[in-house]
Coordinates of C-alpha atoms and ligand atoms in Angstrom, one line a residue:
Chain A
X1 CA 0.0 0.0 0.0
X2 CA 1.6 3.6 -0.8
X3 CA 0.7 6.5 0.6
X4 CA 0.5 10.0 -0.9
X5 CA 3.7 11.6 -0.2
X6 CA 3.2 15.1 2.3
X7 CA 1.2 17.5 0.5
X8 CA 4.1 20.3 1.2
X9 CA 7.9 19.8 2.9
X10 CA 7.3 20.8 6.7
X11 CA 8.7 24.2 7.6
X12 CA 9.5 25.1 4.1
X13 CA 8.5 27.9 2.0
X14 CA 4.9 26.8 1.0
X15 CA 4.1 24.9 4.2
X16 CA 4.9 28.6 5.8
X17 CA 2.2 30.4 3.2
X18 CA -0.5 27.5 4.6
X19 CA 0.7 24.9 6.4
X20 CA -3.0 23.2 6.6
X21 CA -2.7 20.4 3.9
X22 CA 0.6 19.5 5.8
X23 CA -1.2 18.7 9.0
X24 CA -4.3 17.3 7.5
X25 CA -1.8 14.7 5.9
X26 CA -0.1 14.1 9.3
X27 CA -3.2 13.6 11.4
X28 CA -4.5 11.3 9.2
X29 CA -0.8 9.5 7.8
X30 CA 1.2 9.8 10.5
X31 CA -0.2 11.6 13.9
X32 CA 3.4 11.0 15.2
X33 CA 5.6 12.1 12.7
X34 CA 9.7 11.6 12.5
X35 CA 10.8 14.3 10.0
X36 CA 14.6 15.9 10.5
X37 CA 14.3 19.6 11.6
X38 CA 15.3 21.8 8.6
X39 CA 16.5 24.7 10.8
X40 CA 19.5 22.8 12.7
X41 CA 18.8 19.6 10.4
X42 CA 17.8 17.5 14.1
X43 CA 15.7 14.3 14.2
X44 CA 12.5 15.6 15.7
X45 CA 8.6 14.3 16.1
X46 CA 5.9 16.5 15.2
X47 CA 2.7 15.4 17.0
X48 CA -0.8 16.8 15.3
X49 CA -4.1 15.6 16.6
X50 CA -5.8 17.3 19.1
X51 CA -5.8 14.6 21.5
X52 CA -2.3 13.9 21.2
X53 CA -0.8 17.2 21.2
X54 CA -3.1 18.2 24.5
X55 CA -1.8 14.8 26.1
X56 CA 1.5 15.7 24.9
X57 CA 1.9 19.3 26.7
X58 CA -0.1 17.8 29.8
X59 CA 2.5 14.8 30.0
X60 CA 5.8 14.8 33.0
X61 CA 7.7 12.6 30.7
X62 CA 8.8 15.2 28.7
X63 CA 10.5 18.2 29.3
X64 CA 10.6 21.6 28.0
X65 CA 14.9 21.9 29.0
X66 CA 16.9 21.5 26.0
X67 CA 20.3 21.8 28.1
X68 CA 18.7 18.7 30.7
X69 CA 17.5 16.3 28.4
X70 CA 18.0 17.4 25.1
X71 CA 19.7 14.7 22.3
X72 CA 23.2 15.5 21.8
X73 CA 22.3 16.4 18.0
X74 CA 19.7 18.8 19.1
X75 CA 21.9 20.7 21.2
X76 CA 25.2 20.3 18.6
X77 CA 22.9 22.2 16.2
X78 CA 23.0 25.2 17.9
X79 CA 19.1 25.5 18.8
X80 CA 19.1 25.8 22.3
X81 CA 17.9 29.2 23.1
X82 CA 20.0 31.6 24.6
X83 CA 22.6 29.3 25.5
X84 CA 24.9 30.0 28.6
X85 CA 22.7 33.9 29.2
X86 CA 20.1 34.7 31.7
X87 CA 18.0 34.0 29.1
X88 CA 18.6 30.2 28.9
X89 CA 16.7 29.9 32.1
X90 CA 13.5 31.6 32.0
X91 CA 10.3 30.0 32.7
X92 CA 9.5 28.6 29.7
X93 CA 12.6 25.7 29.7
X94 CA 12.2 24.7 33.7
X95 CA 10.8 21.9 34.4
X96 CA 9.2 22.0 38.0
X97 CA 9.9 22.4 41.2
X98 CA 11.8 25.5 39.9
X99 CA 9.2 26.1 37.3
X100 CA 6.5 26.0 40.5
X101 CA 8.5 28.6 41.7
X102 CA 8.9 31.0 39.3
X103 CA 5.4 30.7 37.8
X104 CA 4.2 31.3 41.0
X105 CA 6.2 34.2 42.1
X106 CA 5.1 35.6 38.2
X107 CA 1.8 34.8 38.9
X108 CA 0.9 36.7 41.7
X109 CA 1.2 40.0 39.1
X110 CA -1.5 38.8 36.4
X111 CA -4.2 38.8 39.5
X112 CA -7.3 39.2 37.5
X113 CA -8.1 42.3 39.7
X114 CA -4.5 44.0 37.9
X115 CA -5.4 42.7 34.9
X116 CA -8.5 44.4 35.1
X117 CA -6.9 47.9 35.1
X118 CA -5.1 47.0 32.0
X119 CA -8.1 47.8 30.0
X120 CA -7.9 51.2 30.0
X121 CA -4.6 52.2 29.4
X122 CA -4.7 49.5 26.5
X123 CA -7.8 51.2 25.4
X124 CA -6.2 54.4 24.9
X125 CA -3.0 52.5 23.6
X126 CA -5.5 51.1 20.6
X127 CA -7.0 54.6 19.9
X128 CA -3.6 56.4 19.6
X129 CA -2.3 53.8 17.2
X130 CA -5.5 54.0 15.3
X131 CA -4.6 57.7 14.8
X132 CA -1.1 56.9 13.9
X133 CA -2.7 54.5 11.6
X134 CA -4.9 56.9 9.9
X135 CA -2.2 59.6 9.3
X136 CA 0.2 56.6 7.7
X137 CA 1.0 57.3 3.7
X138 CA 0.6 53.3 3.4
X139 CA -1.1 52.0 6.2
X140 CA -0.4 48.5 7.0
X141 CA -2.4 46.7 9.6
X142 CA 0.7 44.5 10.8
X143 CA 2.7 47.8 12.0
X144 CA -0.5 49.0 13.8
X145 CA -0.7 45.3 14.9
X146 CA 2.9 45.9 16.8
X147 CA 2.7 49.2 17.9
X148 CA -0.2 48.1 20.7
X149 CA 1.6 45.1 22.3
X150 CA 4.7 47.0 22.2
X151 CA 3.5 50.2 23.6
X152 CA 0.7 47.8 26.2
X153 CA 3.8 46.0 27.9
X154 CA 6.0 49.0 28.3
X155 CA 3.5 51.2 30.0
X156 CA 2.2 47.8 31.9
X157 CA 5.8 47.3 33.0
X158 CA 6.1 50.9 34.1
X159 CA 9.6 50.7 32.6
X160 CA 11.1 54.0 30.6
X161 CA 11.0 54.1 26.9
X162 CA 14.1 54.2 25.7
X163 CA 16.4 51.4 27.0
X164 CA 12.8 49.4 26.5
X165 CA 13.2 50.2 22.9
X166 CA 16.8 48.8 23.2
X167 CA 16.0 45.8 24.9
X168 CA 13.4 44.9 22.1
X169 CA 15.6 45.6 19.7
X170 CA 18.5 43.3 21.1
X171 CA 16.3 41.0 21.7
X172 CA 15.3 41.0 18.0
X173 CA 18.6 40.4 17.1
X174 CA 19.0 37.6 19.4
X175 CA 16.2 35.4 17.9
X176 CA 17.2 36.2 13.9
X177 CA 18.9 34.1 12.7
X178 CA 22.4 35.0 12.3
X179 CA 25.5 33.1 10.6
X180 CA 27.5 35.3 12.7
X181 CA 27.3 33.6 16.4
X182 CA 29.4 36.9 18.0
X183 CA 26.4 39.1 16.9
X184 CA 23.4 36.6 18.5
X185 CA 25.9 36.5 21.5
X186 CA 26.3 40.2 21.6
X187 CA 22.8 40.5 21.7
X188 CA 22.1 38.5 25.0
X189 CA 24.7 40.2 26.3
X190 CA 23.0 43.3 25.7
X191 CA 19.8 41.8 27.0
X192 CA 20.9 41.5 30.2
X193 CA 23.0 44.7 30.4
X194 CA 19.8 46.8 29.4
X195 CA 17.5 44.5 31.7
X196 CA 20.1 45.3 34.7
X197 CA 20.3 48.9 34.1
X198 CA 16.0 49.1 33.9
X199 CA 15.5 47.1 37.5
X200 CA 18.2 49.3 38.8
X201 CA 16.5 52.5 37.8
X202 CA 12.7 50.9 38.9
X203 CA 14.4 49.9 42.5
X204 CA 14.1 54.0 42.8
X205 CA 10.6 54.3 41.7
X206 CA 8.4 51.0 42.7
X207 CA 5.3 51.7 42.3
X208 CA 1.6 49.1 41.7
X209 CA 3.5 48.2 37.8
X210 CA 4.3 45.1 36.7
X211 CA 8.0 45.2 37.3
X212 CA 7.7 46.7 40.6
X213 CA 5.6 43.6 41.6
X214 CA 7.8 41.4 40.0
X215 CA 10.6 42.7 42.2
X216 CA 8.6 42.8 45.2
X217 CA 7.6 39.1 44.7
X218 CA 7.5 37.1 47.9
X219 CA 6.9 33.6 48.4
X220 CA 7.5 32.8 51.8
X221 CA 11.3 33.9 52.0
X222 CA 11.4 33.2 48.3
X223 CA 11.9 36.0 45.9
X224 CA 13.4 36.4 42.2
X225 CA 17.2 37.2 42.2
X226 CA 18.5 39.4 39.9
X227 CA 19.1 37.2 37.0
X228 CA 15.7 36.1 37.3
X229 CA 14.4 39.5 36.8
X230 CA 16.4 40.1 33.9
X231 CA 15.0 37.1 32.2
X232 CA 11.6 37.4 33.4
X233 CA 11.8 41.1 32.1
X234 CA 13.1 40.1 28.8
X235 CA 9.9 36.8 28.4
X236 CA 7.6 39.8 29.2
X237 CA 8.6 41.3 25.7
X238 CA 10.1 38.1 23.9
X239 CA 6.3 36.1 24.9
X240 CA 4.3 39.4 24.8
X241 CA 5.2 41.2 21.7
X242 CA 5.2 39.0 18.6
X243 CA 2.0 36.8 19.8
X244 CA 0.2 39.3 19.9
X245 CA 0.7 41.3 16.5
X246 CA 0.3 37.9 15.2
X247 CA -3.2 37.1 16.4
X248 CA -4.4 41.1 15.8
X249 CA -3.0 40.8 11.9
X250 CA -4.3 37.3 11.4
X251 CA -7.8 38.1 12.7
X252 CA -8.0 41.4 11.0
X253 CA -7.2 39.4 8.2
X254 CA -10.0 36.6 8.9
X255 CA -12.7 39.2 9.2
X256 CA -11.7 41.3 5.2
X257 CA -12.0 37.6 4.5
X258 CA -15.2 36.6 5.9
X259 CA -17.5 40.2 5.6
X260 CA -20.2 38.4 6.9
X261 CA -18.4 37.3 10.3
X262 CA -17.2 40.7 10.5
X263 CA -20.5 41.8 10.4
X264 CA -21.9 39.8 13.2
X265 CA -19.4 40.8 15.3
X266 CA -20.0 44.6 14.6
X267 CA -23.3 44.0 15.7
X268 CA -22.9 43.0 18.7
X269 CA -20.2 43.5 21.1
X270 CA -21.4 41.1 23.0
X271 CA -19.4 38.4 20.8
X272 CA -16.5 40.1 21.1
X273 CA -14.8 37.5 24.0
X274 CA -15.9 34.1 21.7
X275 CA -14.5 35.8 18.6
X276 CA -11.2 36.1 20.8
X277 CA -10.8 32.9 21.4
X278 CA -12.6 31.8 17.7
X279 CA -9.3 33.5 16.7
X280 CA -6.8 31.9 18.6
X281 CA -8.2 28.6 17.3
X282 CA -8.7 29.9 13.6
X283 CA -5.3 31.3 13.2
X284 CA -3.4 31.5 16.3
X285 CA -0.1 33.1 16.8
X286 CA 1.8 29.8 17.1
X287 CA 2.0 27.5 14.7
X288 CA 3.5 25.1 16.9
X289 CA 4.5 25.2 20.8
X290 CA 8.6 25.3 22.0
X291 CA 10.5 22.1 21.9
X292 CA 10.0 19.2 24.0
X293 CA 12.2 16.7 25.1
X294 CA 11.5 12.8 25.9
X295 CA 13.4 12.0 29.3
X296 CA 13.2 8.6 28.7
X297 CA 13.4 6.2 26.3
X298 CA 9.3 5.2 26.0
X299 CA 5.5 4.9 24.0
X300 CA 3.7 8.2 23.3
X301 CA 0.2 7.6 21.0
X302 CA 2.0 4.2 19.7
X303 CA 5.5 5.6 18.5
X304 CA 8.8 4.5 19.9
X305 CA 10.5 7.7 21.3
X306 CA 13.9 7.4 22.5
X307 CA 15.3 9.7 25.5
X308 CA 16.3 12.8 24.2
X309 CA 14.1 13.2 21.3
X310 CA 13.0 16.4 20.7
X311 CA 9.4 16.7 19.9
X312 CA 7.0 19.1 18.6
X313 CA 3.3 20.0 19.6
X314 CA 1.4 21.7 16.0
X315 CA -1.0 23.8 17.9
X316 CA -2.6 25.1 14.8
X317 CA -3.0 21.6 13.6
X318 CA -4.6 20.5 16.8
X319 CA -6.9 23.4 16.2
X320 CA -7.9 22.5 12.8
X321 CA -8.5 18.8 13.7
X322 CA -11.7 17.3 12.4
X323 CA -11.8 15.0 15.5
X324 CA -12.3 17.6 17.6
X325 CA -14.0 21.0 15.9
X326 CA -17.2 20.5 14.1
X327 CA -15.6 21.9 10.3
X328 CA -12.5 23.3 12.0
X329 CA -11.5 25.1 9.3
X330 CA -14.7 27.5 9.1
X331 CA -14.2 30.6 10.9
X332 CA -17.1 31.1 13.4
X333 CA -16.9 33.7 16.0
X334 CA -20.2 32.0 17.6
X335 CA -18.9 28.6 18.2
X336 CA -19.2 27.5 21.2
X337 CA -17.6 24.0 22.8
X338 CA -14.0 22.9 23.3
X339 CA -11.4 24.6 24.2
X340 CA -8.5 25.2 21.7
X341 CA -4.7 25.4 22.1
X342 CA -3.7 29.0 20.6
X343 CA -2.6 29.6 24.2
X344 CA -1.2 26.2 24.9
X345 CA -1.9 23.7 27.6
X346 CA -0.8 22.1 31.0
X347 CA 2.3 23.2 32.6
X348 CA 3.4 26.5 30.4
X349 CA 0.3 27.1 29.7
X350 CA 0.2 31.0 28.3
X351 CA 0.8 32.9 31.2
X352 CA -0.2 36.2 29.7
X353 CA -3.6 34.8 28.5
X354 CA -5.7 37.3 30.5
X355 CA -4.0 40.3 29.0
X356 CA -3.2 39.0 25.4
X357 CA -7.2 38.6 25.5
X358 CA -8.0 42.1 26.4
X359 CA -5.2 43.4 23.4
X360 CA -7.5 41.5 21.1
X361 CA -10.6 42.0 22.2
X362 CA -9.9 46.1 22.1
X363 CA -7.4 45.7 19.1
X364 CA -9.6 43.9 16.6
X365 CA -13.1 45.0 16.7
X366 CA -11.5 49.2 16.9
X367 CA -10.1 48.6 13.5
X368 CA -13.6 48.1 11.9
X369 CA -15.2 50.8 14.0
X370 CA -12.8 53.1 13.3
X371 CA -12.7 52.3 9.3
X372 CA -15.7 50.8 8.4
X373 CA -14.8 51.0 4.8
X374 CA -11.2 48.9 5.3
X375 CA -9.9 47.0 2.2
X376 CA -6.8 45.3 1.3
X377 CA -4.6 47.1 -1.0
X378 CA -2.7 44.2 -2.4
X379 CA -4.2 41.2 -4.3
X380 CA -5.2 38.9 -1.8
X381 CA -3.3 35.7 -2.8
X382 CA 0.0 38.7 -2.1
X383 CA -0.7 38.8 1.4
X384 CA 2.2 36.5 3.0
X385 CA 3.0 35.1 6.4
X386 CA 6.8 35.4 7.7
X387 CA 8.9 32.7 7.4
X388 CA 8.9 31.4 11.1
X389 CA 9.1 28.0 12.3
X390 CA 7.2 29.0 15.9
X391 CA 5.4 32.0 15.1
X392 CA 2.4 32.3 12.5
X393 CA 1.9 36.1 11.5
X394 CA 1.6 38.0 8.9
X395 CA 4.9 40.0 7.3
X396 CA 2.7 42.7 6.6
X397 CA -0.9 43.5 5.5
X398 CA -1.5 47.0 3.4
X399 CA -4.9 48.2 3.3
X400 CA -7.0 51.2 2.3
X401 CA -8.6 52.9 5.5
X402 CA -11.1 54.6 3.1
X403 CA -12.1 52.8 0.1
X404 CA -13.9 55.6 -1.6
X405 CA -17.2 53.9 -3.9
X406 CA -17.9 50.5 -1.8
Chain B
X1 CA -9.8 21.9 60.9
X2 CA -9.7 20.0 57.9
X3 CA -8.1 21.7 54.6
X4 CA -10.1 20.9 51.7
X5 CA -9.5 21.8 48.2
X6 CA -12.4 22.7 45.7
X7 CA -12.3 24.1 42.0
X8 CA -14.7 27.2 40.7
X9 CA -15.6 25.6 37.4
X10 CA -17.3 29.4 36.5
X11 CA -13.3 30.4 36.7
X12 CA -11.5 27.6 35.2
X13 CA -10.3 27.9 32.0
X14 CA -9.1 24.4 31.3
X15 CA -5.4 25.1 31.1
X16 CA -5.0 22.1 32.9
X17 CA -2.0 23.4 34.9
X18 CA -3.1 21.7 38.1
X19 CA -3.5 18.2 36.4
X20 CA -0.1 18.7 35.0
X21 CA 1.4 19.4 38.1
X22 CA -0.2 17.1 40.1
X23 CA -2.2 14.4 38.7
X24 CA -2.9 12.6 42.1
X25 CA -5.1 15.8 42.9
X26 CA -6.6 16.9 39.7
X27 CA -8.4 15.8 36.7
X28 CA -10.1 17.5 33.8
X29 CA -13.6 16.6 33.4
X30 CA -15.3 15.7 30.0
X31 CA -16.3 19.1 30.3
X32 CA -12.3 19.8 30.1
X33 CA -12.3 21.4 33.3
X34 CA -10.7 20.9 36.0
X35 CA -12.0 18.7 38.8
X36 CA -9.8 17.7 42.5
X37 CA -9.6 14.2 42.8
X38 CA -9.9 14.6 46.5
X39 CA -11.9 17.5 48.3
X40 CA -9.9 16.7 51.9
X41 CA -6.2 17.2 52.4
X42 CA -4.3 15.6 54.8
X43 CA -0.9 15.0 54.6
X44 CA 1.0 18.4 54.6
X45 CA 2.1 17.3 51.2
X46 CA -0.7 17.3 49.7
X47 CA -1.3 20.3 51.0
X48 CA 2.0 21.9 49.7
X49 CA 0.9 20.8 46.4
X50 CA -2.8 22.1 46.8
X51 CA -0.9 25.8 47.6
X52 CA 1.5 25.5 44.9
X53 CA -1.7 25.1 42.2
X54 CA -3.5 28.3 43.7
X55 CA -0.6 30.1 43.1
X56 CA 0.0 28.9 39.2
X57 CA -3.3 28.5 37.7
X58 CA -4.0 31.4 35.5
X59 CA -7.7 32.5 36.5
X60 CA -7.7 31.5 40.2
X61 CA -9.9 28.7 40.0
X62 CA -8.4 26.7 43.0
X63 CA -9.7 27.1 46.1
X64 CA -8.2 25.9 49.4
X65 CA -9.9 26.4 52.6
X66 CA -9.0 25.7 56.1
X67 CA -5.6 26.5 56.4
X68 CA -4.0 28.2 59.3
X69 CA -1.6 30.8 58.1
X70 CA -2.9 33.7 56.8
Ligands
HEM501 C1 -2.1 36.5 21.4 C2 -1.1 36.5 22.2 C3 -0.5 35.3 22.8 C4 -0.5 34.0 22.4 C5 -1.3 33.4 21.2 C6 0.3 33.3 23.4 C7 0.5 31.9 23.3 C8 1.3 31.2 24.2 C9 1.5 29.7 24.1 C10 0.9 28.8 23.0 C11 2.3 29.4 25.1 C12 2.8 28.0 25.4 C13 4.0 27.6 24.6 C14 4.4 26.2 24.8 O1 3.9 25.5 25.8 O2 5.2 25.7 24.0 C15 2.6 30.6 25.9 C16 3.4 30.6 27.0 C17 3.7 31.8 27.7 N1 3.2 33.1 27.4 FE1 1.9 33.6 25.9 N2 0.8 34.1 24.3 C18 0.4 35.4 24.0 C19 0.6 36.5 24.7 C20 1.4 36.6 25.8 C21 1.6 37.8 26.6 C22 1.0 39.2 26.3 C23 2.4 37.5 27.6 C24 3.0 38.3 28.8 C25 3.0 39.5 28.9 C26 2.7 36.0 27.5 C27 3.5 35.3 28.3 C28 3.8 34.0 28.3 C29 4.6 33.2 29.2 C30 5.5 33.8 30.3 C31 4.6 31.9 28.8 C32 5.4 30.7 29.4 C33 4.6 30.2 30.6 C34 5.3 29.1 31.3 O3 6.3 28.5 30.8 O4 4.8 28.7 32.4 N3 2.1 35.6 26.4 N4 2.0 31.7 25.3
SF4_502 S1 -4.9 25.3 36.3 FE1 -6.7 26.5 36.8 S2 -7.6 27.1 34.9 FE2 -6.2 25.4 34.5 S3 -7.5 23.6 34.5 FE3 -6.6 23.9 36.6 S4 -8.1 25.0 37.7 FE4 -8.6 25.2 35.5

């Protein structure tokens, strides 16, 4: 018996325009699929149902630390983030019961009575950009789409403009890929140099922001050390920023696609929260979750996985999977039922979930309000998404504010 | 006084974070929240676990009564 080959190479050019025919091949061919890693050219496993990849992020047999468990090849081919920085430690690689501790001690700032009070400030975040928008000689949605989470997290942070500006550049160097290892080591050096200087100058001036709390953290006798504050200062913007444009551009997107959906939702602000989350599943801002690691040799969904493999989670698969979304690939901001995993699951688990959805939530629907007569200004089959093997955005999306005649 | 441990389905999310952690304690229901697999805690374990949930879970859906310290 053969079997149709893979509609489209995984994390290659045309799997990154849509990489839906991909996973629709996997879940059905091969749920658990051994593949080698084109970036870094590793032996990896991409997992794509829905019931395997939530089992998969739920499951302690696998671990999100590269430098602990990770195959020899996987860490000889240079992938493990932020090697030897502060950075190679924050939350997102710890396993527990030093992931218990940080999470918590981070935590204790997203209290849904602080995240509350983000609203407004975000609110008036979204209506400045929409100015800034409106003034632009070629507006583009995705550089509106970046402005908010950049200018959200900075006020949030309560953290001076311009060494943040700094960090997010260096830390924009840091993730690009680069031939040149002195300039991505550079970068985290700078990281931590800008991150130091920041907490240094907020020591003077702690105040209810998020910074302050983080360096006010107790747990007991626990607190964050300095190193930890760089790196949780520097997740804030490397988790916060990117996701966030991604799902705005994407969903702005969705709804020039779908007028009718658009139109619902205009109606009735009501929907706005379901069409949030109808997003995240549609087209969230992963396309698949960080690396995990087998810590054993063992059976996952039926495959032989030896210790040290590294393995990937397709969230956007998962949320496109048949078995669990009544036509999954049908955007409906009314759906009701399961949960999706735009925001991940189990352990890691988005942390800034409660924010992200208020960015969106403003973000989105303002864009319509504030130009009802929005159209692309490119053919649509131009519009392309960035060439990213963990993040699924848009490079840019150029529109008319004012179509004159529709 | 007995500690017991309950989850405010209104508030959970389904992130399961607590079954990840502990999977002794918690479950998701077919409802895919999150459901303790035992409503009284003894051991202080247990309840070291229980506190360590309340403190991670992203929309404050545990809740653990009875315990001394304020
Ligand atoms: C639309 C926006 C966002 C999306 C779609 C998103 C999605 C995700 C996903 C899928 C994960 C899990 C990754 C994995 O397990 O491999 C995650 C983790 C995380 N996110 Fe987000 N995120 C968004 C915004 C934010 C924001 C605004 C912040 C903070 C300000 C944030 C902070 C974090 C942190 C700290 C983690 C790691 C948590 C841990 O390891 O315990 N995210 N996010
Ligand atoms: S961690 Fe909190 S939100 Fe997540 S499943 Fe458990 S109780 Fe629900």
């Amino acid at each position: 018996m053969t079997v149709p080959a893979l509609p489209t190479g995984l994390f290659g050019p045309d799997y990154y325009q849509d990489p839906y025919p991909a996973f629709a091949w996997l879940r059905d061919n091969a749920p658990v699929h051994e593949f080698r890693f084109p970036v870094g050219d590793v032996r990896t496993w991409i997992v794509s149902r829905f019931e395997d990849v939530h089992a998969l992020l739920g499951d302690s047999r696998f671990s999100n630390d590269a430098e602990a468990y990770a195959s020899r090849e996987f860490i000889d081919s240079g992938m493990v983030m932020g090697a030897d920085t502060v950075v190679s430690r924050i939350l997102t690689v710890l396993d527990p019961p030093d992931h218990t501790r940080v999470r918590k001690l981070a935590m204790g700032a997203f209290t849904p009575r602080r995240v509350a009070q983000w609203r407004e400030p975000t609110e008036r975040i979204v209506a400045a950009s929409l100015d800034r928008l409106a003034e632009s000689e070629r507006p583009d949605i995705v550089d509106y789409a970046s402005a908010i989470p950049a200018a959200v997290i900075g006020e949030i942070l309560g953290i001076p403009f311009s060494r943040y500006n700094d960090m997010i550049h260096a830390i924009d160097r840091a993730f690009r890929p680069n031939d040149d290892k002195n300039v991505v080591t550079r970068a985290f050096e700078e990281i931590a140099e800008y991150g130091r200087d920041l907490i240094k100058e907020k020591r003077g001036m702690l105040g209810d922001d998020l910074m302050s709390v983080f360096i006010q953290a107790r747990d007991g006798d626990d607190r964050l050390d300095e190193d930890e504050l760089v790196a949780m200062l520097a997740l804030m913007i490397m988790a916060g920023l990117d996701t966030t444009r991604n799902l705005i551009g994407s969903a702005v997107l969705a709804l020039l696609d779908h007028p009718e959906q658009r139109k619902l939702l205009m109606g009735d602000p009501e929907l706005v929260p379901g069409a949030v989350e109808e997003f995240l599943r549609y087209e969230g801002a992963l396309t698949v979750g960080l690396f995990r690691f087998a810590k054993e040799d063992m059976e996952f969904a039926g495959t032989h996985l030896p210790a040290g493999a590294p393995v990937v989670a397709a969230l956007q698969s998962a949320n496109r999977d048949p078995r669990r979304f009544e036509n999954p690939d049908v955007l409906d901001i009314t759906r009701k039922g399961p949960r999706h995993v735009g925001f991940g699951h189990g352990l890691h688990n988005c942390l800034g979930a409660a924010l992200a959805r208020i960015e969106a939530g403003v973000a989105i629907p303002a864009v319509f309000e504030r130009f009802p007569d929005i159209a692309l200004a490119i053919p649509r089959d131009e519009v392309a998404y960035a060439e990213n093997w963990l993040l699924r955005g848009l490079a840019s999306l150029p529109v008319h504010l004012n179509t004159p005649g529709r | 006084m007995t500690v017991t441990l309950q989850v405010d389905k209104s508030l959970c999310g389904g992130a399961g974070l607590c079954r990840a952690m502990y999977p002794d304690l918690f479950t998701l229901g077919a409802d895919g929240l999150s459901e303790p697999l035992k409503t009284e805690l003894t051991t202080a374990e247990e309840i070291e676990a229980a506190e360590d949930v309340v403190g991670c879970c992203p929309t404050e859906a545990i809740v653990v009564t009875g315990l001394d310290d304020a």
